[in-house]
Amino acid sequence: MRKRYAMAVDTARCVGCSACVIACKTENALPSGGFRDWIAEETRGAFPALSMEIRSERCNQCSRPSCVSACPTGASHVADGGVVGVTRAKCTGCKACVASCPYGARYVHPEGFVDKCTFCLHRVREGKLPACVETCPTRALTFGDLADPASRVAELTRSRRVKVLQPGSGNEPNVFFLT
Amino acid sequence: MSGAVEFVKGSARLVVSGGRAYKAWVAALLALVAIGGIAYVHQVRTGLIATNMRDQVSWAFYIGNFTFLVGVAAAAVLLVIPAYVYQWKPIKEVVVLGELLAISALTMCLLFILVDMGRPDRFLHIMPLLGTPNWPRSLLAWDALVLNTYLLLNAALVLYLLFKTYRGEHYDRRIFLPLVLLSIPVSISTHTVTAFLYNGMAARPYWNASILAPRFIASAFCSGPAVMIILFQILRRTNRFPIKDEAIWKIAELMSYAMFLNLFLLGAELFKEYYSATEHLRYTQYFWGGLDGHRALVPYAWLSLTCSVAAFVLFLIPRTRRNYVTLNLGCLLIWAGVYIEKGMGLIIPGFTPDTLGEIYEYTPTATEWAIAAGVFGVGFLVFTALVKIAVPILVGTFRAPERVAAPGPSSAGIPAQ
Ligand code: SF4
Ligand code: SF4
């Protein structure tokens, strides 16, 4: 069975502490101004009847990634478990992928190439969890293989109410938000 | 091939010699190139942070100029069609000059892409054979392919024709004609593929309209011929270049139809956006009316519309079309109108607001202006040099030495056929 790595983000647990953002920055030695994940806060209603949704967002590792289609050199590619990676040595910095991503998941590295979340594939290959998942103090993030029905991520997306961002994008994202 | 050496030497002599006005023009262009070169060195040292492009607006001024110039390149060659249909006299000259303009515009296009890249040193990865292009999936790989094909095709055609004429020989219609005919679909496809590059991005609703490619072609037919009209007038004055008034007026008339089509398509798009008023309206709103107090592009939007409408009227009315003052004014207006519409007016609203809903107001930095000026300098320099070589060949004053000595050379002013 082919692996399909996915993430479930529990918006009811997330408190927006940004620990995931910091963990990613350290783990992947991101340059100043570059982020592979970020916190989105959406408020609804008017004071005092307010509610807020907090989401830890990142690349959705889409099953139909428009960025991979757009890339003229094949630098953006689909790697293990459906994770979308960028081969730095082949990236021309043309930014076609940035324009084609519906989720704003990519940024231009100061050295000219484009960078994005990899689900910490270098860790996953060693049997570890992505840095953000490991760090999250409220355990709002769950990483796993969606193709395995017994995995925690598969179970969560089955049993809880789930949404994806911009479901109409045609990209079939693999980051699921539990509401 | 001793002829080739002579040809190159003669051409070089033509390029470096010229009157006061010519020298001043070339000096001005060289100054622009120098400014652009210095600015580009600065950009390479500091990286793309020297521009105002950010992750929100990742394509901007450079890509806008690129898009506009692809239109110029495409339409220059399309003039072959009316030239053929209406049987303008110097059809061969119209073809050659159109192709020279296409070559220069394409040079600028490729340079604008290069300066926009974060790692221009890796551009070879996009090239067929040399690199690993993601073809046929990536529209950018397609674009690189068609643009380079078009450039090579034009260069081959022009070189063949000019060299033959220079040697006083007849060109072979069996080679020439198919190539000219081929260049027409290729010119249309360069522009269509460029439109599809934006059009295909579902992530950017502002571009994701099927009307984009037809709009591209319509506006290209306005901006490309505008250059040709001005060039024809200059050549008529400085060389004995036999192009008739009627041909110029006809081009202007065709431009007014193209502009009408362009404005009509724009109207159709505005109607759809404002009447259905979905969440996708925000991008159009940002351009035409501003969004949440961000209005950087609004004056340009209306300026562009005003220029385009004014040029349309000038070219539509026979009296203003035939008056050279209003005709040239119309050319400038159309150039300005399309430059804004197809440049910043197309690219920036595509990214504003960005996919996360943030608004980052982009305006070019001084470095970007300087680099763009440098690229235009290179393009016009290429065009000037090419025209300077081609025209004497076409009018018969620049010939292979053995031909000049030969009895009965074609009289100047009438192209050797
Ligand atoms: S979220 Fe964007 S960058 Fe990530 S796979 Fe999807 S399209 Fe590509
Ligand atoms: S910026 Fe790099 S990864 Fe993105 S499309 Fe261009 S070459 Fe591919």
Coordinates of C-alpha atoms and ligand atoms in Angstrom, one line a residue:
Chain A
M1 CA 0.0 0.0 0.0
R2 CA 1.4 3.4 -1.0
K3 CA 1.8 5.7 2.0
R4 CA -0.1 9.0 2.0
Y5 CA 1.2 11.3 4.7
A6 CA -1.3 13.6 6.2
M7 CA -1.8 15.9 9.1
A8 CA -4.8 16.6 11.3
V9 CA -4.9 20.0 13.1
D10 CA -7.3 20.2 16.0
T11 CA -8.6 23.7 16.0
A12 CA -10.3 23.1 19.3
R13 CA -7.0 22.3 21.0
C14 CA -4.8 24.8 19.3
V15 CA -4.1 27.9 21.4
G16 CA -2.0 29.7 18.9
C17 CA 1.2 29.6 21.0
S18 CA 3.4 29.4 17.8
A19 CA 5.6 26.7 19.3
C20 CA 5.2 24.8 16.0
V21 CA 6.4 27.8 14.1
I22 CA 9.5 28.2 16.3
A23 CA 10.2 24.4 16.2
C24 CA 10.1 24.4 12.4
K25 CA 12.4 27.4 12.2
T26 CA 15.0 25.8 14.4
E27 CA 14.7 22.3 13.0
N28 CA 15.0 23.4 9.4
A29 CA 17.3 26.4 10.0
L30 CA 15.0 28.8 8.2
P31 CA 16.3 32.2 7.2
S32 CA 15.0 35.4 8.8
G33 CA 11.6 36.2 7.3
G34 CA 11.1 32.7 6.0
F35 CA 8.3 30.5 7.5
R36 CA 7.1 27.0 6.5
D37 CA 4.2 27.1 8.9
W38 CA 2.2 29.9 10.6
I39 CA -0.8 30.6 12.8
A40 CA -4.1 31.8 11.3
E41 CA -6.7 33.3 13.6
E42 CA -10.2 33.9 12.4
T43 CA -12.7 35.7 14.6
R44 CA -16.5 35.5 14.1
G45 CA -19.3 37.5 15.5
A46 CA -19.2 40.9 17.2
F47 CA -18.1 41.8 20.7
P48 CA -19.0 40.5 23.2
A49 CA -20.5 37.5 21.3
L50 CA -17.2 36.3 19.7
S51 CA -15.7 33.0 18.7
M52 CA -12.3 32.4 17.4
E53 CA -10.8 29.7 15.3
I54 CA -7.0 29.2 15.5
R55 CA -5.3 27.1 12.9
S56 CA -1.7 26.0 12.6
E57 CA -1.3 26.1 8.8
R58 CA 1.4 24.8 6.4
C59 CA 1.7 23.3 3.0
N60 CA -1.1 20.9 2.4
Q61 CA 1.0 18.4 0.5
C62 CA -1.8 18.3 -2.0
S63 CA -2.7 15.1 -3.8
R64 CA -3.0 17.2 -7.0
P65 CA -0.3 19.8 -6.4
S66 CA -0.6 22.8 -8.8
C67 CA 2.9 23.8 -7.8
V68 CA 4.4 20.6 -9.1
S69 CA 2.5 21.1 -12.4
A70 CA 3.7 24.7 -12.7
C71 CA 7.4 24.1 -12.0
P72 CA 9.3 24.3 -15.3
T73 CA 12.3 22.3 -14.1
G74 CA 10.9 19.5 -12.0
A75 CA 12.5 21.0 -8.9
S76 CA 9.1 20.8 -7.2
H77 CA 8.2 17.1 -7.1
V78 CA 6.2 14.5 -5.3
A79 CA 8.4 12.6 -2.8
D80 CA 7.7 9.7 -0.4
G81 CA 4.2 9.5 1.0
G82 CA 2.9 12.1 -1.4
V83 CA 5.0 14.9 0.3
V84 CA 5.8 17.7 -2.1
G85 CA 9.5 18.6 -2.1
V86 CA 11.7 21.2 -3.8
T87 CA 15.1 20.1 -5.1
R88 CA 17.2 23.1 -4.3
A89 CA 19.9 22.6 -6.8
K90 CA 17.3 22.5 -9.6
C91 CA 15.2 25.5 -8.5
T92 CA 15.6 28.6 -10.7
G93 CA 13.6 30.8 -8.4
C94 CA 11.1 31.5 -11.2
K95 CA 8.3 31.6 -8.6
A96 CA 5.7 30.0 -10.9
C97 CA 5.0 27.6 -8.0
V98 CA 4.4 30.5 -5.6
A99 CA 1.9 32.0 -8.0
S100 CA 0.1 28.7 -8.5
C101 CA -0.2 27.6 -4.8
P102 CA -3.7 28.4 -3.5
Y103 CA -2.5 28.2 0.1
G104 CA 0.4 30.7 0.2
A105 CA 2.6 27.9 1.4
R106 CA 5.8 28.9 -0.3
Y107 CA 8.4 31.6 0.2
V108 CA 11.5 32.7 -1.6
H109 CA 14.7 31.9 0.3
P110 CA 17.2 34.8 0.4
E111 CA 19.5 32.5 -1.6
G112 CA 17.1 32.7 -4.5
F113 CA 15.4 29.3 -4.4
V114 CA 11.9 28.5 -3.1
D115 CA 11.3 26.7 0.1
K116 CA 8.3 25.1 1.9
C117 CA 7.2 22.5 4.5
T118 CA 8.3 19.0 3.8
F119 CA 6.4 17.3 6.8
C120 CA 10.0 17.0 8.1
L121 CA 10.6 14.1 5.7
H122 CA 14.2 13.8 6.9
R123 CA 12.9 13.0 10.4
V124 CA 10.0 10.9 9.2
R125 CA 12.4 8.7 7.3
E126 CA 14.2 8.0 10.6
G127 CA 10.9 7.1 12.3
K128 CA 10.5 10.4 14.1
L129 CA 7.6 12.8 14.0
P130 CA 7.7 16.3 12.2
A131 CA 9.3 18.9 14.6
C132 CA 6.0 20.8 14.9
V133 CA 4.0 17.8 15.8
E134 CA 6.6 16.7 18.4
T135 CA 6.7 20.1 20.0
C136 CA 3.0 21.0 20.2
P137 CA 2.1 21.4 23.9
T138 CA -1.6 20.8 23.4
R139 CA -1.2 17.9 21.1
A140 CA -3.3 19.7 18.5
L141 CA -1.2 18.2 15.6
T142 CA -1.4 14.6 14.5
F143 CA 0.8 13.3 11.7
G144 CA 0.5 9.9 10.0
D145 CA -0.3 7.8 7.1
L146 CA -3.9 8.2 5.8
A147 CA -3.6 5.1 3.7
D148 CA -3.4 3.0 6.9
P149 CA -6.9 2.8 8.4
A150 CA -5.5 2.0 11.8
S151 CA -3.4 5.2 12.0
R152 CA -4.4 7.9 14.4
V153 CA -4.7 10.5 11.7
A154 CA -7.0 8.2 9.7
E155 CA -9.1 7.6 12.8
L156 CA -9.4 11.3 13.6
T157 CA -10.4 12.3 10.2
R158 CA -13.0 9.5 10.3
S159 CA -14.5 10.2 13.6
R160 CA -14.3 14.0 13.9
R161 CA -15.9 16.8 11.9
V162 CA -13.3 17.7 9.4
K163 CA -12.7 20.5 6.9
V164 CA -9.9 21.4 4.5
L165 CA -9.0 24.9 3.3
Q166 CA -10.4 26.0 0.0
P167 CA -12.0 22.7 -0.9
G168 CA -12.8 24.1 -4.3
S169 CA -9.1 24.6 -5.2
G170 CA -8.9 21.3 -7.1
N171 CA -5.7 20.5 -5.3
E172 CA -7.1 17.8 -2.8
P173 CA -5.2 19.0 0.2
N174 CA -3.9 16.6 2.9
V175 CA -4.0 18.8 5.9
F176 CA -7.3 18.4 7.7
F177 CA -8.7 20.7 10.3
L178 CA -10.8 19.2 13.0
T179 CA -13.5 21.5 14.1
Chain B
M1 CA 32.1 31.9 -47.0
S2 CA 34.3 34.9 -47.4
G3 CA 31.1 36.7 -48.2
A4 CA 30.0 36.2 -44.7
V5 CA 33.1 38.0 -43.3
E6 CA 32.5 40.9 -45.6
F7 CA 28.9 41.0 -44.6
V8 CA 29.7 41.1 -40.9
K9 CA 32.3 43.8 -41.5
G10 CA 30.0 45.9 -43.6
S11 CA 27.2 45.5 -41.0
A12 CA 29.5 46.7 -38.2
R13 CA 30.5 49.7 -40.3
L14 CA 26.8 50.6 -40.8
V15 CA 26.1 50.3 -37.1
V16 CA 28.9 52.6 -36.0
S17 CA 28.3 55.3 -38.6
G18 CA 25.5 57.7 -38.6
G19 CA 24.4 61.3 -38.2
R20 CA 24.3 63.4 -35.1
A21 CA 20.7 62.3 -34.1
Y22 CA 21.6 58.7 -34.5
K23 CA 24.7 59.0 -32.4
A24 CA 22.8 60.8 -29.7
W25 CA 20.1 58.1 -29.7
V26 CA 22.6 55.3 -29.4
A27 CA 24.5 57.2 -26.6
A28 CA 21.2 57.6 -24.7
L29 CA 20.5 53.9 -25.0
L30 CA 24.0 53.0 -23.9
A31 CA 23.5 55.2 -20.9
L32 CA 20.3 53.3 -20.0
V33 CA 22.1 50.0 -20.4
A34 CA 24.8 51.2 -18.1
I35 CA 22.3 52.3 -15.4
G36 CA 20.5 49.0 -15.7
G37 CA 23.8 47.0 -15.5
I38 CA 24.8 48.8 -12.3
A39 CA 21.4 48.2 -10.8
Y40 CA 21.5 44.6 -11.7
V41 CA 24.9 44.0 -10.1
H42 CA 23.3 45.5 -7.0
Q43 CA 20.4 43.1 -7.2
V44 CA 22.6 40.1 -7.7
R45 CA 24.6 41.0 -4.7
T46 CA 21.7 41.6 -2.3
G47 CA 19.2 39.2 -3.9
L48 CA 15.6 39.8 -4.8
I49 CA 15.2 41.7 -1.6
A50 CA 16.5 44.7 -3.6
T51 CA 13.1 44.6 -5.3
N52 CA 9.8 45.2 -3.6
M53 CA 8.6 41.8 -4.5
R54 CA 7.7 39.7 -1.5
D55 CA 6.1 36.4 -0.9
Q56 CA 2.6 38.0 -1.3
V57 CA 3.4 39.6 -4.6
S58 CA 6.1 37.3 -6.0
W59 CA 5.8 38.4 -9.7
A60 CA 5.6 42.1 -10.3
F61 CA 7.1 44.8 -12.5
Y62 CA 9.5 42.6 -14.4
I63 CA 6.9 40.1 -15.3
G64 CA 4.5 42.8 -16.2
N65 CA 7.0 44.2 -18.7
F66 CA 7.6 40.7 -20.0
T67 CA 3.9 40.1 -20.7
F68 CA 3.5 43.4 -22.5
L69 CA 6.6 42.7 -24.7
V70 CA 5.4 39.2 -25.6
G71 CA 2.4 41.0 -27.1
V72 CA 4.6 43.4 -29.0
A73 CA 6.6 40.5 -30.4
A74 CA 3.6 38.6 -31.4
A75 CA 1.8 41.4 -33.2
A76 CA 4.8 42.7 -35.1
V77 CA 4.7 39.6 -37.3
L78 CA 1.0 39.5 -37.5
L79 CA 1.2 42.6 -39.7
V80 CA 2.2 40.2 -42.4
I81 CA -1.5 39.2 -42.7
P82 CA -2.9 42.6 -43.6
A83 CA 0.2 43.4 -45.7
Y84 CA -0.6 40.3 -47.8
V85 CA -4.4 40.8 -47.9
Y86 CA -4.3 44.4 -48.9
Q87 CA -1.2 43.9 -51.1
W88 CA 0.9 46.7 -49.6
K89 CA 3.7 47.3 -51.9
P90 CA 6.8 46.6 -49.9
I91 CA 5.5 43.5 -48.3
K92 CA 8.9 41.9 -47.9
E93 CA 10.0 45.0 -46.0
V94 CA 7.0 44.9 -43.8
V95 CA 7.8 41.3 -43.0
V96 CA 11.4 41.9 -42.3
L97 CA 10.9 45.0 -40.1
G98 CA 8.1 43.2 -38.2
E99 CA 10.5 40.3 -37.6
L100 CA 13.3 42.6 -36.4
L101 CA 10.9 44.2 -33.9
A102 CA 9.9 40.7 -32.8
I103 CA 13.5 39.7 -32.3
S104 CA 14.2 42.8 -30.2
A105 CA 11.0 42.4 -28.1
L106 CA 11.8 38.7 -27.5
T107 CA 15.3 39.7 -26.4
M108 CA 13.7 42.0 -23.8
C109 CA 11.3 39.3 -22.8
L110 CA 14.0 36.8 -22.0
L111 CA 16.0 39.4 -20.2
F112 CA 13.0 40.3 -18.0
I113 CA 12.5 36.7 -17.1
L114 CA 16.2 36.4 -16.3
V115 CA 16.2 39.4 -13.9
D116 CA 13.1 38.1 -12.2
M117 CA 14.6 34.8 -11.3
G118 CA 16.0 34.2 -7.9
R119 CA 18.7 31.9 -9.3
P120 CA 19.3 33.0 -12.9
D121 CA 22.4 30.9 -13.0
R122 CA 20.2 27.8 -13.2
F123 CA 18.0 28.9 -16.1
L124 CA 19.5 26.0 -18.2
H125 CA 17.4 23.6 -16.2
I126 CA 14.4 24.9 -18.2
M127 CA 16.0 24.5 -21.6
P128 CA 15.1 21.4 -23.7
L129 CA 18.0 18.9 -24.0
L130 CA 20.3 20.9 -21.7
G131 CA 18.1 20.7 -18.7
T132 CA 15.2 18.7 -17.4
P133 CA 12.1 20.7 -18.4
N134 CA 8.9 19.6 -16.8
W135 CA 7.3 19.3 -20.2
P136 CA 4.4 19.1 -21.2
R137 CA 2.9 19.7 -17.8
S138 CA 4.4 23.1 -16.9
L139 CA 3.2 26.1 -18.8
L140 CA 6.4 27.9 -18.0
A141 CA 8.4 25.2 -19.8
W142 CA 6.0 25.6 -22.7
D143 CA 6.5 29.3 -22.7
A144 CA 10.3 29.0 -22.7
L145 CA 10.0 26.6 -25.6
V146 CA 7.7 28.7 -27.8
L147 CA 9.5 31.9 -27.1
N148 CA 12.8 30.5 -28.1
T149 CA 11.4 28.8 -31.1
Y150 CA 9.9 32.0 -32.2
L151 CA 13.1 33.9 -31.7
L152 CA 15.2 31.3 -33.6
L153 CA 12.6 31.2 -36.4
N154 CA 12.6 35.0 -36.8
A155 CA 16.4 35.2 -36.6
A156 CA 16.8 32.5 -39.3
L157 CA 14.2 34.1 -41.6
V158 CA 15.7 37.6 -41.4
L159 CA 19.2 36.4 -41.7
Y160 CA 18.4 34.3 -44.7
L161 CA 16.5 37.0 -46.5
L162 CA 18.9 39.8 -45.8
F163 CA 22.0 37.8 -46.7
K164 CA 20.5 36.7 -50.0
T165 CA 19.4 40.2 -50.8
Y166 CA 22.8 41.5 -49.8
R167 CA 24.4 39.1 -52.3
G168 CA 22.0 40.3 -54.9
E169 CA 20.5 36.9 -55.2
H170 CA 16.9 35.9 -55.2
Y171 CA 15.6 34.2 -52.2
D172 CA 14.1 30.8 -52.6
R173 CA 10.3 31.1 -52.2
R174 CA 10.2 27.4 -51.2
I175 CA 12.2 28.2 -48.1
F176 CA 11.0 31.6 -47.4
L177 CA 7.3 31.3 -47.8
P178 CA 6.7 28.2 -45.5
L179 CA 8.9 29.9 -42.8
V180 CA 6.8 33.1 -43.0
L181 CA 3.6 31.1 -42.9
L182 CA 5.0 29.1 -39.9
S183 CA 5.9 32.3 -38.0
I184 CA 2.2 33.4 -38.0
P185 CA 0.9 30.5 -35.9
V186 CA 4.0 30.5 -33.8
S187 CA 3.6 34.2 -33.0
I188 CA 0.0 33.6 -32.0
S189 CA 0.9 30.6 -29.9
T190 CA 3.7 32.5 -28.0
H191 CA 1.1 34.9 -26.9
T192 CA -1.6 32.3 -26.2
V193 CA 0.8 30.2 -24.1
T194 CA 1.9 33.2 -22.1
A195 CA -1.8 34.0 -21.5
F196 CA -2.4 30.3 -20.5
L197 CA 0.5 30.6 -18.0
Y198 CA -1.6 33.0 -16.0
N199 CA -5.0 31.7 -17.1
G200 CA -4.2 28.2 -15.8
M201 CA -3.6 29.2 -12.2
A202 CA -6.8 28.4 -10.4
A203 CA -5.1 29.9 -7.3
R204 CA -5.4 33.4 -8.8
P205 CA -9.0 34.1 -9.7
Y206 CA -8.1 37.4 -11.3
W207 CA -6.3 35.5 -14.1
N208 CA -8.5 32.4 -14.1
A209 CA -10.8 33.8 -16.8
S210 CA -11.1 32.1 -20.2
I211 CA -11.3 35.5 -21.8
L212 CA -7.7 36.2 -21.0
A213 CA -6.0 34.7 -24.1
P214 CA -8.4 36.5 -26.5
R215 CA -7.8 39.7 -24.6
F216 CA -4.1 39.2 -24.9
I217 CA -4.2 38.8 -28.6
A218 CA -6.5 41.8 -29.1
S219 CA -4.3 44.1 -27.0
A220 CA -1.2 42.9 -28.7
F221 CA -2.6 43.9 -32.0
C222 CA -2.8 47.4 -30.6
S223 CA 0.7 47.8 -29.1
G224 CA 2.8 46.0 -31.7
P225 CA 1.7 47.9 -34.7
A226 CA 2.0 51.2 -32.9
V227 CA 5.8 50.8 -33.0
M228 CA 5.7 49.9 -36.6
I229 CA 3.7 53.0 -37.6
I230 CA 6.3 55.3 -36.0
L231 CA 9.2 53.3 -37.4
F232 CA 7.7 53.5 -40.9
Q233 CA 7.5 57.3 -40.7
I234 CA 11.1 57.6 -39.5
L235 CA 12.3 55.3 -42.3
R236 CA 10.4 57.2 -44.9
R237 CA 12.1 60.3 -43.9
T238 CA 15.7 59.0 -43.5
N239 CA 15.8 56.5 -46.2
R240 CA 14.0 56.2 -49.5
F241 CA 11.7 53.6 -48.0
P242 CA 8.6 53.1 -50.2
I243 CA 5.7 52.7 -47.8
K244 CA 2.5 54.4 -48.8
D245 CA 0.3 56.5 -46.6
E246 CA -2.6 54.2 -47.2
A247 CA -0.7 51.3 -45.6
I248 CA -0.1 53.3 -42.5
W249 CA -3.7 54.4 -42.3
K250 CA -4.8 50.9 -42.8
I251 CA -2.7 49.7 -39.9
A252 CA -4.2 52.5 -37.7
E253 CA -7.7 51.4 -38.8
L254 CA -7.0 47.8 -37.9
M255 CA -5.6 48.9 -34.5
S256 CA -8.9 50.8 -33.8
Y257 CA -10.8 47.5 -34.4
A258 CA -8.4 45.6 -32.2
M259 CA -8.8 48.2 -29.5
F260 CA -12.5 48.0 -29.8
L261 CA -12.4 44.3 -29.3
N262 CA -10.0 44.7 -26.4
L263 CA -12.3 47.3 -24.7
F264 CA -15.3 45.1 -25.3
L265 CA -13.6 42.1 -23.7
L266 CA -12.6 44.2 -20.8
G267 CA -16.2 45.4 -20.4
A268 CA -17.4 41.8 -20.5
E269 CA -15.1 40.9 -17.8
L270 CA -16.0 43.9 -15.6
F271 CA -19.7 43.1 -16.1
K272 CA -19.2 39.5 -14.9
E273 CA -17.1 40.5 -11.9
Y274 CA -19.3 43.3 -10.7
Y275 CA -22.7 41.9 -11.4
S276 CA -22.1 38.5 -9.9
A277 CA -20.0 40.1 -7.2
T278 CA -18.5 36.8 -5.8
E279 CA -15.6 36.9 -3.5
H280 CA -13.4 37.0 -6.6
L281 CA -14.5 40.6 -7.1
R282 CA -11.8 41.8 -4.6
Y283 CA -9.0 41.7 -7.1
T284 CA -10.9 43.7 -9.7
Q285 CA -12.0 46.0 -7.0
Y286 CA -8.4 46.5 -5.9
F287 CA -7.4 47.6 -9.4
W288 CA -10.4 49.8 -10.3
G289 CA -11.5 51.3 -7.0
G290 CA -9.0 50.3 -4.3
L291 CA -9.5 47.9 -1.4
D292 CA -9.6 48.8 2.3
G293 CA -7.9 52.1 1.6
H294 CA -5.2 50.6 -0.6
R295 CA -5.3 52.5 -3.8
A296 CA -1.9 52.5 -5.3
L297 CA -3.0 51.2 -8.7
V298 CA -6.3 53.0 -9.1
P299 CA -5.0 56.1 -10.8
Y300 CA -3.2 53.9 -13.3
A301 CA -6.3 51.8 -14.0
W302 CA -8.2 54.9 -15.1
L303 CA -5.3 56.4 -16.9
S304 CA -5.0 53.2 -18.9
L305 CA -8.6 53.2 -19.7
T306 CA -8.6 56.9 -20.7
C307 CA -5.6 56.4 -23.0
S308 CA -7.1 53.3 -24.6
V309 CA -10.4 54.9 -25.3
A310 CA -8.8 58.1 -26.6
A311 CA -6.6 56.2 -28.9
F312 CA -9.6 54.1 -30.1
V313 CA -11.5 57.3 -31.0
L314 CA -8.4 58.9 -32.7
F315 CA -7.9 55.8 -34.9
L316 CA -11.5 55.3 -35.6
I317 CA -12.2 58.7 -37.1
P318 CA -10.6 58.9 -40.6
R319 CA -9.6 62.5 -40.3
T320 CA -7.6 62.0 -37.1
R321 CA -6.2 58.8 -38.4
R322 CA -4.9 60.5 -41.4
N323 CA -3.4 63.4 -39.6
Y324 CA 0.1 62.5 -38.6
V325 CA 0.0 64.5 -35.4
T326 CA -3.1 62.8 -34.0
L327 CA -1.9 59.5 -35.5
N328 CA 1.3 59.6 -33.6
L329 CA -0.4 60.8 -30.5
G330 CA -2.7 57.8 -30.8
C331 CA 0.2 55.5 -31.0
L332 CA 1.7 56.9 -27.8
L333 CA -1.7 56.7 -26.1
I334 CA -2.3 53.1 -27.2
W335 CA 1.2 52.1 -26.1
A336 CA 0.7 53.7 -22.7
G337 CA -2.8 52.2 -22.3
V338 CA -1.8 48.7 -23.1
Y339 CA 1.5 49.0 -21.2
I340 CA -0.4 49.6 -18.0
E341 CA -3.2 47.2 -18.7
K342 CA -1.0 44.3 -19.7
G343 CA 1.8 45.1 -17.3
M344 CA 1.2 46.0 -13.7
G345 CA -2.5 46.0 -14.3
L346 CA -2.5 42.4 -15.0
I347 CA 0.1 41.1 -12.7
I348 CA -0.3 43.0 -9.4
P349 CA -4.1 42.5 -8.9
G350 CA -3.5 38.8 -9.5
F351 CA -1.6 38.8 -6.2
T352 CA -3.5 41.5 -4.2
P353 CA -5.0 40.4 -1.9
D354 CA -2.8 37.3 -1.7
T355 CA -4.2 33.8 -1.1
L356 CA -4.2 34.3 2.7
G357 CA -6.2 37.4 2.3
E358 CA -3.4 39.8 3.2
I359 CA -2.9 43.0 1.2
Y360 CA 0.7 43.9 0.4
E361 CA 0.8 47.0 -1.7
Y362 CA 3.5 46.7 -4.3
T363 CA 5.3 49.5 -6.0
P364 CA 8.6 49.0 -7.8
T365 CA 11.9 50.1 -6.1
A366 CA 14.4 52.4 -7.8
T367 CA 16.5 49.2 -8.6
E368 CA 13.6 47.7 -10.4
W369 CA 13.0 50.9 -12.5
A370 CA 16.7 51.1 -13.3
I371 CA 16.9 47.4 -14.4
A372 CA 13.8 47.7 -16.5
A373 CA 15.2 50.8 -18.2
G374 CA 18.4 48.9 -18.9
V375 CA 16.5 46.0 -20.4
F376 CA 14.5 48.4 -22.6
G377 CA 17.9 50.0 -23.5
V378 CA 19.3 46.7 -24.7
G379 CA 16.1 45.9 -26.7
F380 CA 16.0 49.3 -28.5
L381 CA 19.8 49.0 -29.1
V382 CA 19.3 45.6 -30.7
F383 CA 16.4 47.0 -32.7
T384 CA 18.3 50.1 -33.8
A385 CA 21.3 48.1 -34.9
L386 CA 19.2 45.5 -36.8
V387 CA 17.2 48.2 -38.6
K388 CA 20.4 50.1 -39.4
I389 CA 21.8 47.0 -41.2
A390 CA 18.5 45.8 -42.7
V391 CA 17.2 49.0 -44.3
P392 CA 20.3 49.7 -46.5
I393 CA 20.1 46.1 -47.7
L394 CA 16.4 46.4 -48.4
V395 CA 16.7 49.6 -50.3
G396 CA 19.7 48.4 -52.2
T397 CA 22.5 50.6 -50.9
F398 CA 24.3 47.9 -49.0
R399 CA 25.4 45.1 -51.3
A400 CA 28.2 42.6 -51.6
P401 CA 31.2 44.3 -53.2
E402 CA 31.2 42.1 -56.3
R403 CA 27.6 42.9 -56.8
V404 CA 28.0 46.7 -56.6
A405 CA 30.6 46.5 -59.3
A406 CA 28.4 44.4 -61.5
P407 CA 26.5 46.1 -64.3
G408 CA 23.0 47.2 -63.7
P409 CA 22.5 47.0 -59.9
S410 CA 19.0 47.7 -58.7
S411 CA 18.4 51.4 -58.4
A412 CA 18.3 52.7 -54.8
G413 CA 14.8 53.1 -53.4
I414 CA 13.3 50.2 -55.2
P415 CA 13.9 46.9 -53.5
A416 CA 15.8 44.4 -55.5
Q417 CA 13.5 41.6 -56.4
Ligands
SF4_1 S1 -0.2 23.6 -0.5 FE1 0.7 24.7 -2.2 S2 2.9 24.2 -2.1 FE2 1.8 22.7 -0.8 S3 1.5 21.0 -2.3 FE3 -0.4 22.3 -2.3 S4 0.0 23.7 -4.0 FE4 1.9 22.8 -3.5
SF4_2 S1 10.7 28.6 -8.2 FE1 11.8 26.7 -8.2 S2 10.4 25.1 -7.4 FE2 9.2 26.9 -7.9 S3 8.4 26.6 -10.0 FE3 10.3 27.8 -10.2 S4 12.0 26.2 -10.4 FE4 10.1 25.2 -9.7

